[in-house]
CSV table of C-alpha atoms in Angstrom, one decimal:
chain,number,residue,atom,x,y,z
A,1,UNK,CA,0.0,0.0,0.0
A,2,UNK,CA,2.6,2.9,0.9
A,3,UNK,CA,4.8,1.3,-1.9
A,4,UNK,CA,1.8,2.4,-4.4
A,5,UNK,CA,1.4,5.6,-2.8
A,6,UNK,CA,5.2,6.4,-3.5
A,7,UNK,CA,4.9,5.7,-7.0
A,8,UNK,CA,2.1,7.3,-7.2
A,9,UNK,CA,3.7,10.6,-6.2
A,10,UNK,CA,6.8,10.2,-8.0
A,11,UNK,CA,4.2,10.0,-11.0
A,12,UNK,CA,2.5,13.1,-10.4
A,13,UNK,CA,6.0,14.9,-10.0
A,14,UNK,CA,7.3,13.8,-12.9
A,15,UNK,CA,6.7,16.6,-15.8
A,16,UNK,CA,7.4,14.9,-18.8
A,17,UNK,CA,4.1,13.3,-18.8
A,18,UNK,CA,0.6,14.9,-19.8
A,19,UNK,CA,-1.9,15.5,-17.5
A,20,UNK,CA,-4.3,13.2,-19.3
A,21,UNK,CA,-1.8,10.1,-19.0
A,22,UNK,CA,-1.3,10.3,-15.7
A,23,UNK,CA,-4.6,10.9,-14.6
A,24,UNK,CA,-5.7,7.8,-16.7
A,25,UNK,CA,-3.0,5.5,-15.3
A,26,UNK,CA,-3.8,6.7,-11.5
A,27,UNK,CA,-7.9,6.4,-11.2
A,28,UNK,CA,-7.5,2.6,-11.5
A,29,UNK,CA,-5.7,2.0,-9.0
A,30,UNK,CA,-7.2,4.5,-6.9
A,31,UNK,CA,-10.3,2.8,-7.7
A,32,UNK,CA,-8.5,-0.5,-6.6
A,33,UNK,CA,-7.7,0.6,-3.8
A,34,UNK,CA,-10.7,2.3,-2.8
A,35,UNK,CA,-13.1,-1.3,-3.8
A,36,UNK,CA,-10.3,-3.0,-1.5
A,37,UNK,CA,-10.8,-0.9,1.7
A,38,UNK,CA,-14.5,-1.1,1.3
A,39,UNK,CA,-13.9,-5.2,1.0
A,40,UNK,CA,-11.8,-5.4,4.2
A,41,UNK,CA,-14.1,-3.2,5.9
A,42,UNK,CA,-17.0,-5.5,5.2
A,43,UNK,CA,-15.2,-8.4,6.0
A,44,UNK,CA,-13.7,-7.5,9.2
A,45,UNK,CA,-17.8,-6.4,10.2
A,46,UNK,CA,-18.7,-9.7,9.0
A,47,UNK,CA,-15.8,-11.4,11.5
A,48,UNK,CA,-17.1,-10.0,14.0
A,49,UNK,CA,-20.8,-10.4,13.5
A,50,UNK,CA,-19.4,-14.3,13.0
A,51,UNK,CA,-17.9,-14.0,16.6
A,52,UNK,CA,-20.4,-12.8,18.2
A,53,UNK,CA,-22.8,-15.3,16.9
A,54,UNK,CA,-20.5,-18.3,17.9
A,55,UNK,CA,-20.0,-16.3,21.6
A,56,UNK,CA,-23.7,-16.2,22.2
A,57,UNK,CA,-24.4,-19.4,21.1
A,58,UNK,CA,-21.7,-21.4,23.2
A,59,UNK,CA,-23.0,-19.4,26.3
A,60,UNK,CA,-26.4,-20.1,25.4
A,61,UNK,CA,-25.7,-24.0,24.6
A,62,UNK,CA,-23.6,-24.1,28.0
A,63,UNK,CA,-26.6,-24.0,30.1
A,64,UNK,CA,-28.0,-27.5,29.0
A,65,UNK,CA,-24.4,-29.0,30.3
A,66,UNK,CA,-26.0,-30.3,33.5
A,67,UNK,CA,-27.1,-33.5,34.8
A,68,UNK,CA,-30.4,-32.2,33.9
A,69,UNK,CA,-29.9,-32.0,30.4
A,70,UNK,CA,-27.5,-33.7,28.0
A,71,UNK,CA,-24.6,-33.0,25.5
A,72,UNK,CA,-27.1,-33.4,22.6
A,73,UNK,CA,-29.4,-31.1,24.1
A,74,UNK,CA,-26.8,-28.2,24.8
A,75,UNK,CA,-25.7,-29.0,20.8
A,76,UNK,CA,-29.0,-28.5,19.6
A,77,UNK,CA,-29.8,-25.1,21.6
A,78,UNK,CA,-26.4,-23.9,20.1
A,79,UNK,CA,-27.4,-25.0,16.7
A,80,UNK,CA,-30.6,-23.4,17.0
A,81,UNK,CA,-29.5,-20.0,18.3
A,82,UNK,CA,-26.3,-19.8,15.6
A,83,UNK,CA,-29.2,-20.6,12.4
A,84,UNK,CA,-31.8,-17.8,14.3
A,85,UNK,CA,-29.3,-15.3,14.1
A,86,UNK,CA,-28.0,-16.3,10.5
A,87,UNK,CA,-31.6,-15.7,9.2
A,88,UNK,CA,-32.0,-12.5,10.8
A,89,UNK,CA,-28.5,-11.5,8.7
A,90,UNK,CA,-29.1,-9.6,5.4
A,91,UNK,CA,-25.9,-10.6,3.0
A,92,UNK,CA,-25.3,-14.1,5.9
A,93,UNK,CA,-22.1,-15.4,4.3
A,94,UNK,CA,-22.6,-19.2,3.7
A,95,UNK,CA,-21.2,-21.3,6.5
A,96,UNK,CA,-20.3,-24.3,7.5
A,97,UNK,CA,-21.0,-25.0,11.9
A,98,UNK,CA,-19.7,-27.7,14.4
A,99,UNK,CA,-20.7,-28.0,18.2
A,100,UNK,CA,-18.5,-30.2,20.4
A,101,UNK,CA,-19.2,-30.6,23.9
A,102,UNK,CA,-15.4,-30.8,25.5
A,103,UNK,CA,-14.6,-33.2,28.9
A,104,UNK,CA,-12.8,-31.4,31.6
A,105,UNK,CA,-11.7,-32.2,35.0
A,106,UNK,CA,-13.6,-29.1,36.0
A,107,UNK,CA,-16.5,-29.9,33.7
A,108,UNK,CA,-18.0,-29.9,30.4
A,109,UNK,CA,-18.2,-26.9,28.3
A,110,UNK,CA,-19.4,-26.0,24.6
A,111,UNK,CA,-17.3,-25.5,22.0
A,112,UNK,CA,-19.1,-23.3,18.5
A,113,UNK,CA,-16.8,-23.1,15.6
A,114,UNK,CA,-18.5,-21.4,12.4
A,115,UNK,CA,-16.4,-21.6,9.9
A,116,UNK,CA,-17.8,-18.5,7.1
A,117,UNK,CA,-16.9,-17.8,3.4
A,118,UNK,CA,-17.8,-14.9,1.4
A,119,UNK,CA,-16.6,-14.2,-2.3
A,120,UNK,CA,-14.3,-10.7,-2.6
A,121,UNK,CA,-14.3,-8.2,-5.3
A,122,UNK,CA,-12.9,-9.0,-8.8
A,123,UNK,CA,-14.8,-12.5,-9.0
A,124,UNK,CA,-12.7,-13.5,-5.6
A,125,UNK,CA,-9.6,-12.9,-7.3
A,126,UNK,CA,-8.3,-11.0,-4.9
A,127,UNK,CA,-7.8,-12.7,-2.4
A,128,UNK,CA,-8.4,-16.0,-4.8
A,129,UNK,CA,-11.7,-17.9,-3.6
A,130,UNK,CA,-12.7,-15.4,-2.0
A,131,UNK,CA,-12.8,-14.8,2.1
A,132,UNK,CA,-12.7,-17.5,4.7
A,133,UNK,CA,-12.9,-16.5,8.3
A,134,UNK,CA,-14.1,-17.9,11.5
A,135,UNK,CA,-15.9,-17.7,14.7
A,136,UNK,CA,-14.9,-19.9,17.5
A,137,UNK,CA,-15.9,-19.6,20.7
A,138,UNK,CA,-15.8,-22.3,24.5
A,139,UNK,CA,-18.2,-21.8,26.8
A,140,UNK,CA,-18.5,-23.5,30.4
A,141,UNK,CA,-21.5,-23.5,33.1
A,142,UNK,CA,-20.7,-21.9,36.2
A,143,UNK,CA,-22.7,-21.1,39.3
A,144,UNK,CA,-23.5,-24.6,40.3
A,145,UNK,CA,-26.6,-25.7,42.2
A,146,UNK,CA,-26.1,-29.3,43.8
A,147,UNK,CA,-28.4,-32.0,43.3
A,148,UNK,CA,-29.7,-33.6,46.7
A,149,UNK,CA,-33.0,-35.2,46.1
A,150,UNK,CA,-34.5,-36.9,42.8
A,151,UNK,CA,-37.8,-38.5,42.6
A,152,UNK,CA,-36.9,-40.5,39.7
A,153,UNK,CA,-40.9,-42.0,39.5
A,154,UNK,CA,-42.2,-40.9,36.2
A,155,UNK,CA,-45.8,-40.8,34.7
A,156,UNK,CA,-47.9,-39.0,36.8
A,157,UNK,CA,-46.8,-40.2,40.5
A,158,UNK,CA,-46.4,-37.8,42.9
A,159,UNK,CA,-42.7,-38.4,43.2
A,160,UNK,CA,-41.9,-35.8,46.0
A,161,UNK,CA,-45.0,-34.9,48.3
A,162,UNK,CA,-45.1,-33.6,52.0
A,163,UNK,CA,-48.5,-33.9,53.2
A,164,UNK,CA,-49.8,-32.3,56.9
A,165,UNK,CA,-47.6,-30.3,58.6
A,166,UNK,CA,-43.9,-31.7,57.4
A,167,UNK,CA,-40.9,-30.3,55.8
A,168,UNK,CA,-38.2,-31.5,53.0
A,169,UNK,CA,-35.4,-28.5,54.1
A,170,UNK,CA,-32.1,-28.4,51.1
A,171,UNK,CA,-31.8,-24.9,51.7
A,172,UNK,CA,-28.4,-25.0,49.6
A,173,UNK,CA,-29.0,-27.7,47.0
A,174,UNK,CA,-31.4,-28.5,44.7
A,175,UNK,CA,-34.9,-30.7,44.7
A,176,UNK,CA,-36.1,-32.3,41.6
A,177,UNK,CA,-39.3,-34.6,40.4
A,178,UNK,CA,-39.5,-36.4,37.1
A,179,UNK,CA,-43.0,-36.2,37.8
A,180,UNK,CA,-45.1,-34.2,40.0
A,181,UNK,CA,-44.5,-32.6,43.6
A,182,UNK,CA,-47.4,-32.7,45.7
A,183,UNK,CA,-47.5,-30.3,48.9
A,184,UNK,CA,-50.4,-29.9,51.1
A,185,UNK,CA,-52.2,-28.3,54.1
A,186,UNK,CA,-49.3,-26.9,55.7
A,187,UNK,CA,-46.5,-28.8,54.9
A,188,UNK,CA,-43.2,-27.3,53.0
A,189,UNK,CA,-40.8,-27.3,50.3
A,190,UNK,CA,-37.8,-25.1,50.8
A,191,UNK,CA,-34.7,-25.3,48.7
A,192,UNK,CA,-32.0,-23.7,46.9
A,193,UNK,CA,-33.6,-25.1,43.8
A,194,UNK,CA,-36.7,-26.7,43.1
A,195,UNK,CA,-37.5,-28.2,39.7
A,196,UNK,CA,-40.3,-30.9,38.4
A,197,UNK,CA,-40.7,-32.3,34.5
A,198,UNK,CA,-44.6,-32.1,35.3
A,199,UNK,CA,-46.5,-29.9,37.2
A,200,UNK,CA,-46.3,-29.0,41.5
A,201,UNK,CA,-48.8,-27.3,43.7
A,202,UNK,CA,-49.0,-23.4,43.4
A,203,UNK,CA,-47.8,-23.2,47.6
A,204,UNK,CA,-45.7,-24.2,50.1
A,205,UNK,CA,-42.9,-24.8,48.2
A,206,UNK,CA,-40.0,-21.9,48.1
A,207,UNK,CA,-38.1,-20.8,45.5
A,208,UNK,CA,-41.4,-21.9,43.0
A,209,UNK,CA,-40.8,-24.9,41.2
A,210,UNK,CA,-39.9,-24.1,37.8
A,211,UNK,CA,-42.2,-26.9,35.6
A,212,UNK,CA,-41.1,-28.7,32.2
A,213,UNK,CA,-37.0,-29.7,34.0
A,214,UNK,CA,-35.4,-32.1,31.1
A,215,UNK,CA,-36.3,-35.6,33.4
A,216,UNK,CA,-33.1,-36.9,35.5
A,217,UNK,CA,-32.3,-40.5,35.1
A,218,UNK,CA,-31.5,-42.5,38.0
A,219,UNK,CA,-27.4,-41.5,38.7
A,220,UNK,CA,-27.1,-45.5,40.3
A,221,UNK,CA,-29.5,-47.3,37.6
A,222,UNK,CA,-26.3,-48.9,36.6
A,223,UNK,CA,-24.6,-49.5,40.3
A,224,UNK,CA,-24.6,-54.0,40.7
A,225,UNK,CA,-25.6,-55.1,44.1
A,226,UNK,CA,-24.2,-58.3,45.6
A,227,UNK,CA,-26.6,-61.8,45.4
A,228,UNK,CA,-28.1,-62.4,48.7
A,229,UNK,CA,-29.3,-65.5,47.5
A,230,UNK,CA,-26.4,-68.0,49.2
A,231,UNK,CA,-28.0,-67.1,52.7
A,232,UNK,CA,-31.1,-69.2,51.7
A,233,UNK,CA,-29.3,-72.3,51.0
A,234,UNK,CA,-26.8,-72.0,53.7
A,235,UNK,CA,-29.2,-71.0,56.5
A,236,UNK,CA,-32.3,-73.2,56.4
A,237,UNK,CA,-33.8,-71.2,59.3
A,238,UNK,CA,-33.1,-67.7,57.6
A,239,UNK,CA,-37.0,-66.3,57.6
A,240,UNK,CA,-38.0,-64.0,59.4
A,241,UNK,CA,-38.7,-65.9,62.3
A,242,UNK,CA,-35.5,-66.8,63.7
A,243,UNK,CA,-34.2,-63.3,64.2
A,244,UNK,CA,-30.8,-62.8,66.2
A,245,UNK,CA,-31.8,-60.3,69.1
A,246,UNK,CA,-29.6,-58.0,70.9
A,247,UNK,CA,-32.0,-56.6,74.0
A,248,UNK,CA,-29.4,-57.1,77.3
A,249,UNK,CA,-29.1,-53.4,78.1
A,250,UNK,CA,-25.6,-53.8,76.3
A,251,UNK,CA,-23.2,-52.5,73.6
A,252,UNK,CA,-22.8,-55.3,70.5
A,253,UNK,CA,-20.5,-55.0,67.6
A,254,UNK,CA,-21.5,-56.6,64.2
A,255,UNK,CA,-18.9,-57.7,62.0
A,256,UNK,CA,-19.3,-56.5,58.2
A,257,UNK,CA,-21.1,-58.5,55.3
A,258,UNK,CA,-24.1,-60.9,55.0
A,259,UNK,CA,-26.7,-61.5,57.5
A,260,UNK,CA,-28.6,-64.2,56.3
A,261,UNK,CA,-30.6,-64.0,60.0
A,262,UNK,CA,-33.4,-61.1,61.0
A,263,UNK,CA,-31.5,-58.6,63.2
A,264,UNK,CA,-33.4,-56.8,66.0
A,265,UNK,CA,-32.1,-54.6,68.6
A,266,UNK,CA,-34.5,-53.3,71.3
A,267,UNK,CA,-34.8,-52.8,75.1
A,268,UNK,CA,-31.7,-49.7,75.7
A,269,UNK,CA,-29.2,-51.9,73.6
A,270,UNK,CA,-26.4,-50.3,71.2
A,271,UNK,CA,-25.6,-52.2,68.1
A,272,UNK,CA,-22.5,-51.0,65.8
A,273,UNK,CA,-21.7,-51.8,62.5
A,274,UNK,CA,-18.4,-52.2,61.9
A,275,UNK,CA,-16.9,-50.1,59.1
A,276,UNK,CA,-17.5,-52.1,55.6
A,277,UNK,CA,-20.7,-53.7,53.5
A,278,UNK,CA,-23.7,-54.7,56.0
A,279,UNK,CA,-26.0,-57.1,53.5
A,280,UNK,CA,-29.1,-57.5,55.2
A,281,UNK,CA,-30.9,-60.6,53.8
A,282,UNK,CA,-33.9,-60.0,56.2
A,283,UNK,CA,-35.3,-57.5,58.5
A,284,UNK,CA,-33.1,-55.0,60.6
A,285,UNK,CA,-35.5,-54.1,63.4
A,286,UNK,CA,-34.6,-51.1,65.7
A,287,UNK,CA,-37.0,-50.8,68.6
A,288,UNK,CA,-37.7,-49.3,72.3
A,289,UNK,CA,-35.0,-47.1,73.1
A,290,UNK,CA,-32.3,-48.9,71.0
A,291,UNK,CA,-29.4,-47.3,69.3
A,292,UNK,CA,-27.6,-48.1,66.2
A,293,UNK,CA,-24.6,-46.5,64.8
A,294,UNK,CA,-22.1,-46.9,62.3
A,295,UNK,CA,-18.7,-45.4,60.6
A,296,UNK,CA,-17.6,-46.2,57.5
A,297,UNK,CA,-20.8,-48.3,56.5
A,298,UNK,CA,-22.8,-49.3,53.7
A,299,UNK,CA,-25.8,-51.1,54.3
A,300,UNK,CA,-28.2,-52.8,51.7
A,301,UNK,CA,-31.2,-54.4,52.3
A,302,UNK,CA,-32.3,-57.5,50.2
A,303,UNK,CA,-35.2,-57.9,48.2
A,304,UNK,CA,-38.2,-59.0,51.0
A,305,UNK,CA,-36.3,-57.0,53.9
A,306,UNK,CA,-36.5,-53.5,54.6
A,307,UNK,CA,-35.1,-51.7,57.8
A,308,UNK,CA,-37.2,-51.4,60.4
A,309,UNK,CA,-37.1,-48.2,62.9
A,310,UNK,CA,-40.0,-48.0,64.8
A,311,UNK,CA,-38.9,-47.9,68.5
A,312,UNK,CA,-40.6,-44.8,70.1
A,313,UNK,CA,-37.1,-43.5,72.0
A,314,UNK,CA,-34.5,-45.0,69.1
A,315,UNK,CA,-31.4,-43.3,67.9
A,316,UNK,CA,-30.1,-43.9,64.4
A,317,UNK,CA,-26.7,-42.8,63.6
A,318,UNK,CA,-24.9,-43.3,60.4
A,319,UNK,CA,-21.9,-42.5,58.2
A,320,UNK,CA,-21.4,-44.1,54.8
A,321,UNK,CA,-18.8,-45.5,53.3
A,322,UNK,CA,-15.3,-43.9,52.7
A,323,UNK,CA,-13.8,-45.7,50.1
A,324,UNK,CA,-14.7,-48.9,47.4
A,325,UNK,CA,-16.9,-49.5,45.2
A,326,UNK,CA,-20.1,-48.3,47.5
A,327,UNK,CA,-18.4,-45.0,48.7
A,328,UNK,CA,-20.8,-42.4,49.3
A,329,UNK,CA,-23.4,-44.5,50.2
A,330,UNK,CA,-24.9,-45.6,53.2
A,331,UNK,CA,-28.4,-46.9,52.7
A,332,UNK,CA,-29.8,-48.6,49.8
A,333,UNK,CA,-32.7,-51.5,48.6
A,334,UNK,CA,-32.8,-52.2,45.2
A,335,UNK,CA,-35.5,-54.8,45.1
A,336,UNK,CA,-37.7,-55.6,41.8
A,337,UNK,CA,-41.0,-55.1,44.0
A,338,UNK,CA,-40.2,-51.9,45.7
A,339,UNK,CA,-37.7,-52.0,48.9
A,340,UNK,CA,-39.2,-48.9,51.5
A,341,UNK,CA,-36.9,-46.8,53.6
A,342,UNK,CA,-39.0,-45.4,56.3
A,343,UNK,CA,-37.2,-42.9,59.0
A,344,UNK,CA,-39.4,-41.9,62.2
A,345,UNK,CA,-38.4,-38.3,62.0
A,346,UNK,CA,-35.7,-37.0,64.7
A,347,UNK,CA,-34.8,-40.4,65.8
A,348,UNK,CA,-32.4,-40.5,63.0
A,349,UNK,CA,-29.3,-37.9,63.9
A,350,UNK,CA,-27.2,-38.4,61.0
A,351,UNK,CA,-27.9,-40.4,57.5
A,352,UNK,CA,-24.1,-39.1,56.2
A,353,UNK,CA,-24.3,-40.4,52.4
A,354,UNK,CA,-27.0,-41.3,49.7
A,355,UNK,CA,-29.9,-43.0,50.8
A,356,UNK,CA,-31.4,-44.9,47.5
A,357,UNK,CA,-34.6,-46.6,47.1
A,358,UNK,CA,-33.9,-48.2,43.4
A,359,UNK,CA,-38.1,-48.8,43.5
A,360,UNK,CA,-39.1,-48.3,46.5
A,361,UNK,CA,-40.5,-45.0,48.9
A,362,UNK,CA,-38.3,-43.1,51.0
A,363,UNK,CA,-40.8,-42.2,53.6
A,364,UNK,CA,-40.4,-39.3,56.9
A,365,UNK,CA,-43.0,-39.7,59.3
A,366,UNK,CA,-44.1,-38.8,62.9
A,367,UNK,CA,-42.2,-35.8,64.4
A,368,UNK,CA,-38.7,-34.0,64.8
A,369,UNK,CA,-35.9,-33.3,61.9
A,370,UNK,CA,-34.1,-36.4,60.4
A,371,UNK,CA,-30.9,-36.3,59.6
A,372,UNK,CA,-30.0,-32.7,60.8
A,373,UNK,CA,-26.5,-33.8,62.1
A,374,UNK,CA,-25.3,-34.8,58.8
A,375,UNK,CA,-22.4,-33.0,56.4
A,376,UNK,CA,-24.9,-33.8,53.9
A,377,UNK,CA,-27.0,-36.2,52.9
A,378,UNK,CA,-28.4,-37.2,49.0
A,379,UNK,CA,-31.9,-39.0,48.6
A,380,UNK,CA,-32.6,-40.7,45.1
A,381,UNK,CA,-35.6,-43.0,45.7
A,382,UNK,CA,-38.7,-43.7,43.2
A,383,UNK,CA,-40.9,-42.0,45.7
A,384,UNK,CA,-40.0,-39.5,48.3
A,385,UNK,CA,-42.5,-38.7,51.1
A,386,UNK,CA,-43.2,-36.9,54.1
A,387,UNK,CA,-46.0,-36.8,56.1
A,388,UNK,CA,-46.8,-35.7,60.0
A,389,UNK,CA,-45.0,-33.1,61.5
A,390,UNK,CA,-41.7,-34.5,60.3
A,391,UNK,CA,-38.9,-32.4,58.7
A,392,UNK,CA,-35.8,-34.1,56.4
A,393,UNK,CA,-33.3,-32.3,56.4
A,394,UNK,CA,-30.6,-32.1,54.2
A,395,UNK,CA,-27.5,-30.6,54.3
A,396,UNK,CA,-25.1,-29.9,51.7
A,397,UNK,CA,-21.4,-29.6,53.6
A,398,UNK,CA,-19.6,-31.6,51.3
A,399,UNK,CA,-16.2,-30.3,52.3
A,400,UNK,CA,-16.7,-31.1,55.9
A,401,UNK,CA,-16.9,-34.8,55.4
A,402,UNK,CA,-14.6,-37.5,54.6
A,403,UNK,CA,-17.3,-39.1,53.3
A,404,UNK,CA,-17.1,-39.2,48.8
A,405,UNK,CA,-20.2,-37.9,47.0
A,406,UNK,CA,-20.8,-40.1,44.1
A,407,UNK,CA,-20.7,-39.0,40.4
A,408,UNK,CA,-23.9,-37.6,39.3
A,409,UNK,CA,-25.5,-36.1,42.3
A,410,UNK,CA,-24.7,-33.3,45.2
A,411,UNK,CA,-21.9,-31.0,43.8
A,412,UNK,CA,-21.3,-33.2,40.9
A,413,UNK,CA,-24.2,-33.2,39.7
A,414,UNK,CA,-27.6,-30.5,39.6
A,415,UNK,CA,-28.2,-27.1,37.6
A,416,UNK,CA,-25.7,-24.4,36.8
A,417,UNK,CA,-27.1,-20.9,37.3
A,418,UNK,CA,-25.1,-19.0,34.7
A,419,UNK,CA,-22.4,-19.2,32.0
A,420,UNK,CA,-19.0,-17.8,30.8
A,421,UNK,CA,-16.7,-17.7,27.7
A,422,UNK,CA,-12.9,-19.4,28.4
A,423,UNK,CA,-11.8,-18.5,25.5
């Protein structure tokens, strides 16, 4: 450019030419230069319009990567924002668009790349084939609400309901139905987040639910439970009939794995797990004014047992496991037919894990907060319920336990509440 400028002067200082000559050799490439400034002009506009189309899109897209909502989904909200905005473009250049949703140790974000091309001036001979430019932007959810309780029952169960006067308290994590939450009379709902694919009750719940969530599959749909089954062949007189009861007044330490037998524990007895995999093949029973605890625990209960604390004065106190392949947990059924967890309100200080009910209800009832002691508890059951005057509630201390959360719920899981470009 300042090379053409020079000769350009020299040309109009030279006086041996005419006027005419040099005027006809100069307005070309005046002209030239002129159509080429207008050309990078428009195409550095047309960059940037590319850019920011790519930025708003990755932001926008970066939302759907949540447990909540998959990779496809955050493609397609990407896709759909990048061709809304190339429609409302008079002279769009053609374009050519690829979404990739990227795998990071601090989470998944949303890569746009638009690739656009837009012939030049002089049939694109200049540059040849015209302009090629693009707009490439990573976007990554931030603002993270945990996940702490899922109904995962779908149709049109009411997956979560509190009915009376109770309370389900996650006042810094998230609630979610894949179907409806049901809230009555005077009972509550109070989270950080409340969600629902269907529809929930116009009160008592606080923030309002927001309806039509993306549903949440079951985070442990794929975890394998040990067989049970070797406990019928073994122990002839394994029914529930021939429980082994602890009821001297005393403390009792069980060793961990299967108990083919019923356990109860009643009168003002202590039983305590040892740390390790309790299999329950039939009933725990907890009753009168007995106390069970555990550190380090995981236990499951077979299909045709479920635990049983009913005592009127019992303390439950628990801590799931640390480490291996159930850490995180400390309560679970997984039975074909349902599987029930039912916990008698403030007689249970501390349920430090997940609590899972693969099929089965995870039922509060009578009076008093359960689990108030805990770091912070997850519940995933097919039904969650509350009834009486009974509050659950969960905590969400994560980095105050030595206790794993497992992929897919609590902090590694739930909604992010805003976005933000990396690149």
């Amino acid at each position: 450019m300042n090379g053409i400028a020079v000769w350009i002067g020299k040309l109009f200082a030279d006086r041996r030419g005419s006027i005419a000559v040099k005027f006809a050799l100069t307005v070309p490439v005046i002209a030239l230069l002129s159509v080429g400034a207008v050309d990078l002009m428009a195409v550095r506009a047309t960059h940037g319009q590319l850019q920011s189309i790519a930025d708003n899109a990755a932001l926008a897209g970066a939302r759907s990567l949540t447990l909540a909502a998959d990779k496809v989904l955050a493609e397609e909200r990407a896709a759909s924002m990048v061709r809304a905005a190339m429609s409302e473009w008079p002279g769009a250049p053609k374009y050519t668009e690829t979404y990739t949703v990227i795998e990071a140790k601090d989470g998944r974000r949303l890569r746009v790349t638009l690739n656009g091309h837009r012939p030049s001036f002089f049939g694109s001979m200049l540059p040849p084939g015209g302009w090629n430019f693009i707009g490439d932007a990573t976007a990554i959810p931030v603002g993270q609400t945990p996940l702490c309780a899922i109904g995962t029952g779908g149709n049109n169960l009411d997956a979560i309901s509190t009915v009376g006067a109770s309370r389900l308290t996650a006042p810094d994590c998230m609630v979610h139905s894949n179907s409806n939450i049901l809230v009555t009379n005077t009972a509550l709902i109070t989270a950080s987040a409340v969600q629902t694919v269907k529809g929930a009750t116009a009160s008592g719940i606080s923030p309002a639910a927001g309806q039509g969530a993306v549903p949440i599959e079951d985070p442990f749909a794929s975890m394998a439970f040990p067989s049970l089954n070797p406990c019928k062949a073994q122990n002839p007189n394994s029914g529930q009939q021939w429980p082994i009861v602890y009821s001297d007044n005393k403390t009792h330490y069980l060793e961990p794995g299967m108990h083919c037998r019923p356990v109860t524990v009643m009168n003002v007895t202590t039983l305590i797990l040892k740390p390790g995999v309790h299999l329950f093949y039939k009933n725990l029973s907890v009753l009168g004014t007995a106390r069970l605890t555990g550190d380090d625990v995981f236990l499951f209960f077979n299909n045709g047992s479920d635990p049983k604390f009913t005592g009127p004065h019992i303390k439950i106190d628990l801590i799931g496991r640390k480490s291996g392949t159930y850490a995180g947990m400390v309560m679970a059924t997984a039975s074909m037919n349902g599987g029930d967890i039912s916990i008698p309100g403030t007689r249970v200080e501390r349920l430090l894990g997940v609590v899972y009910a693969r099929n089965g209800i995870l039922s509060v009832t009578g009076s008093g907060e359960a689990a108030g002691k805990s770091d912070w508890t997850v519940v995933v059951a097919n039904r969650i319920q509350l009834s009486g005057t009974a509050t659950l509630r969960i905590n969400a201390n994560y980095e105050d336990s030595d206790v794993p959360v497992p992929a897919g719920v609590g902090p590694n899981g739930g909604i992010m509440t805003g976005t933000r470009l990396t690149n």
